[in-house]
């Protein structure tokens, strides 16, 4: 910790106040899964459904964060941990602002996802496992990354040359080889409706 002499200011307007004004329960929907499993697609579909319900949301997606906030980070084990830690901290601030936040990152390691769960309050972190077999993800290959990984052009590629640790008890489990995008998005929204009752 390099911040021994800084003091945390208590805000006059609390998280609860901000959430009440927005008439919603802030939370973090943490999408995890292999590249091409459908994290971005489903997170965007959920975001759209929530927006139409009048909810205040924000979506943090893999590539835009890698270009900006985490532009200095590569894909070594240490840099992957730091990538997730920063995303977790930023998400926590957005949750504090009263928003329903979604993040779409492979986040292959259980320990890193648990690190983020611990940053948030009980019940705020919702792990959404976007599950599809590797061969299905590889046949979709929306960004051509599997092709490059198989050709040896990308090292440490999750599912090929780097592990993916599937959640043991995800809060929401979606198999995108069995469900459509809209069915999947509705399942997430239904979970939120039920957990907010
Ligand atoms: P990720 O964010 O996990 O890397 P993307 O959402 O970028 O994955 O890409 C998933 C691809 O799979 C998209 O081209 C999407 O249209 C396609 N796809 C086909 N069926 C589904 C489904 N049921 N759910 C999500 N994506 C699907």
Short mmCIF file of C-alpha atoms and ligand atoms in Angstrom, two decimals, residues 33-42 61 104 106 130 140 142-143 175-181 184, ligand 1:
data_model
loop_
_atom_site.label_atom_id
_atom_site.label_comp_id
_atom_site.label_asym_id
_atom_site.label_seq_id
_atom_site.Cartn_x
_atom_site.Cartn_y
_atom_site.Cartn_z
CA UNK A 33 -16.19 -17.22 -20.04
CA UNK A 34 -13.97 -18.20 -22.95
CA UNK A 35 -13.30 -15.79 -25.79
CA UNK A 36 -16.24 -16.07 -28.19
CA UNK A 37 -18.55 -17.60 -25.58
CA UNK A 38 -20.84 -14.57 -25.90
CA UNK A 39 -20.00 -12.34 -22.91
CA UNK A 40 -20.06 -9.04 -24.82
CA UNK A 41 -23.09 -9.99 -26.88
CA UNK A 42 -25.18 -10.98 -23.87
CA UNK A 61 -16.00 -4.22 -21.92
CA UNK A 104 -17.31 -8.60 -19.89
CA UNK A 106 -12.57 -13.60 -19.83
CA UNK A 130 -21.19 -17.59 -20.10
CA UNK A 140 -17.54 -18.71 -33.95
CA UNK A 142 -15.69 -13.51 -33.92
CA UNK A 143 -12.34 -11.74 -33.75
CA UNK A 175 -25.04 -22.16 -21.98
CA UNK A 176 -24.93 -20.18 -25.19
CA UNK A 177 -24.84 -23.29 -27.37
CA UNK A 178 -28.32 -24.12 -26.03
CA UNK A 179 -29.94 -20.69 -25.55
CA UNK A 180 -30.43 -17.73 -27.86
CA UNK A 181 -29.02 -14.30 -27.07
CA UNK A 184 -29.97 -15.57 -22.16
P1 LIG B 1 -16.90 -12.79 -25.96
O1 LIG B 1 -17.26 -11.42 -25.47
O2 LIG B 1 -17.24 -13.85 -24.95
O3 LIG B 1 -15.50 -12.92 -26.46
P2 LIG B 1 -18.57 -12.14 -28.20
O4 LIG B 1 -19.87 -11.74 -27.57
O5 LIG B 1 -17.62 -11.07 -28.64
O6 LIG B 1 -17.83 -13.15 -27.18
O7 LIG B 1 -18.82 -13.09 -29.43
C1 LIG B 1 -19.72 -14.16 -29.41
C2 LIG B 1 -20.14 -14.49 -30.85
O8 LIG B 1 -21.00 -15.63 -30.83
C3 LIG B 1 -20.89 -13.36 -31.50
O9 LIG B 1 -20.50 -13.28 -32.85
C4 LIG B 1 -22.35 -13.81 -31.37
O10 LIG B 1 -23.17 -13.28 -32.38
C5 LIG B 1 -22.22 -15.32 -31.51
N1 LIG B 1 -23.30 -16.10 -30.86
C6 LIG B 1 -23.99 -17.11 -31.44
N2 LIG B 1 -24.90 -17.62 -30.60
C7 LIG B 1 -24.80 -16.93 -29.45
C8 LIG B 1 -25.50 -16.98 -28.19
N3 LIG B 1 -26.49 -17.85 -27.97
N4 LIG B 1 -25.14 -16.13 -27.23
C9 LIG B 1 -24.12 -15.24 -27.43
N5 LIG B 1 -23.44 -15.14 -28.59
C10 LIG B 1 -23.76 -15.96 -29.60
#
